[in-house]
Amino acid sequence: MPIPSSSTTLRLPAGFKNLLEGLALEVLRAQPADVVAFAAQHFQKLLEQREGEWSGPARPRVKEGCDIAPFLPPPPPPS
């Protein structure tokens, strides 16, 4: 889905919409007092699940609490 921004058209990365929809549903279910902390925990869990499923060569480790962790691309499919 393109998003107009001045003269540049931005596109959502694959999976981004689903990622945010999943977060929105969990926020609505849990009704956390601190949405930012809840979102950080939510994305950390997703990252840990993904790393647990990855059985290929070692991926670079991301320090816990690092802001970029939720934005890392998914691992490549097994060859």
CSV table of C-alpha atoms in Angstrom, one decimal:
chain,number,residue,atom,x,y,z
A,1,MET,CA,0.0,0.0,0.0
A,2,PRO,CA,1.7,3.2,-1.1
A,3,ILE,CA,1.8,6.2,1.3
A,4,PRO,CA,2.2,9.6,-0.3
A,5,SER,CA,4.7,11.8,1.4
A,6,SER,CA,5.5,15.0,-0.5
A,7,SER,CA,7.0,13.9,-3.8
A,8,THR,CA,8.1,10.5,-2.5
A,9,THR,CA,5.9,7.4,-2.4
A,10,LEU,CA,6.7,5.2,0.6
A,11,ARG,CA,5.6,1.6,0.7
A,12,LEU,CA,5.0,-0.5,3.8
A,13,PRO,CA,7.5,-3.3,4.2
A,14,ALA,CA,6.1,-6.8,3.8
A,15,GLY,CA,4.5,-8.0,7.0
A,16,PHE,CA,4.4,-4.5,8.6
A,17,LYS,CA,0.6,-4.3,8.5
A,18,ASN,CA,0.2,-7.7,10.1
A,19,LEU,CA,2.8,-6.9,12.8
A,20,LEU,CA,0.9,-3.7,13.8
A,21,GLU,CA,-2.5,-5.4,13.6
A,22,GLY,CA,-1.2,-8.1,16.0
A,23,LEU,CA,0.1,-5.5,18.4
A,24,ALA,CA,-3.2,-3.5,18.2
A,25,LEU,CA,-5.2,-6.7,19.1
A,26,GLU,CA,-3.0,-7.5,22.0
A,27,VAL,CA,-3.2,-3.9,23.3
A,28,LEU,CA,-7.0,-4.0,23.1
A,29,ARG,CA,-7.1,-7.3,24.9
A,30,ALA,CA,-4.7,-6.5,27.7
A,31,GLN,CA,-5.5,-2.7,28.1
A,32,PRO,CA,-2.0,-2.0,29.5
A,33,ALA,CA,-1.4,1.1,31.5
A,34,ASP,CA,1.9,1.6,29.7
A,35,VAL,CA,1.4,0.9,26.0
A,36,VAL,CA,5.0,1.6,25.0
A,37,ALA,CA,6.4,-0.9,27.6
A,38,PHE,CA,3.7,-3.4,26.6
A,39,ALA,CA,4.7,-3.0,22.9
A,40,ALA,CA,8.4,-3.4,23.7
A,41,GLN,CA,7.6,-6.7,25.5
A,42,HIS,CA,5.3,-7.8,22.7
A,43,PHE,CA,8.0,-7.3,20.1
A,44,GLN,CA,10.7,-8.9,22.3
A,45,LYS,CA,8.5,-12.0,22.6
A,46,LEU,CA,8.1,-12.1,18.8
A,47,LEU,CA,11.8,-11.7,18.3
A,48,GLU,CA,12.6,-14.5,20.8
A,49,GLN,CA,10.0,-16.8,19.1
A,50,ARG,CA,11.5,-16.1,15.7
A,51,GLU,CA,15.1,-16.7,16.9
A,52,GLY,CA,13.9,-20.0,18.5
A,53,GLU,CA,12.5,-21.2,15.2
A,54,TRP,CA,15.7,-20.2,13.3
A,55,SER,CA,18.0,-23.2,12.8
A,56,GLY,CA,20.4,-21.8,10.2
A,57,PRO,CA,23.8,-20.2,10.6
A,58,ALA,CA,24.1,-17.9,13.6
A,59,ARG,CA,22.4,-14.6,13.3
A,60,PRO,CA,23.9,-11.4,14.7
A,61,ARG,CA,22.8,-11.1,18.4
A,62,VAL,CA,20.9,-8.0,19.4
A,63,LYS,CA,21.4,-6.7,22.9
A,64,GLU,CA,18.3,-7.0,25.0
A,65,GLY,CA,16.4,-3.8,25.1
A,66,CYS,CA,17.9,-2.5,21.9
A,67,ASP,CA,15.4,-0.4,20.0
A,68,ILE,CA,16.2,-1.9,16.6
A,69,ALA,CA,15.4,-5.5,17.6
A,70,PRO,CA,11.7,-5.4,16.4
A,71,PHE,CA,12.8,-4.1,13.0
A,72,LEU,CA,15.3,-6.7,12.0
A,73,PRO,CA,14.3,-8.6,8.9
A,74,PRO,CA,13.1,-12.1,9.2
A,75,PRO,CA,15.7,-14.9,8.7
A,76,PRO,CA,16.0,-16.2,5.2
A,77,PRO,CA,14.2,-19.5,4.5
A,78,PRO,CA,16.1,-22.7,4.9
A,79,SER,CA,18.0,-23.7,1.7
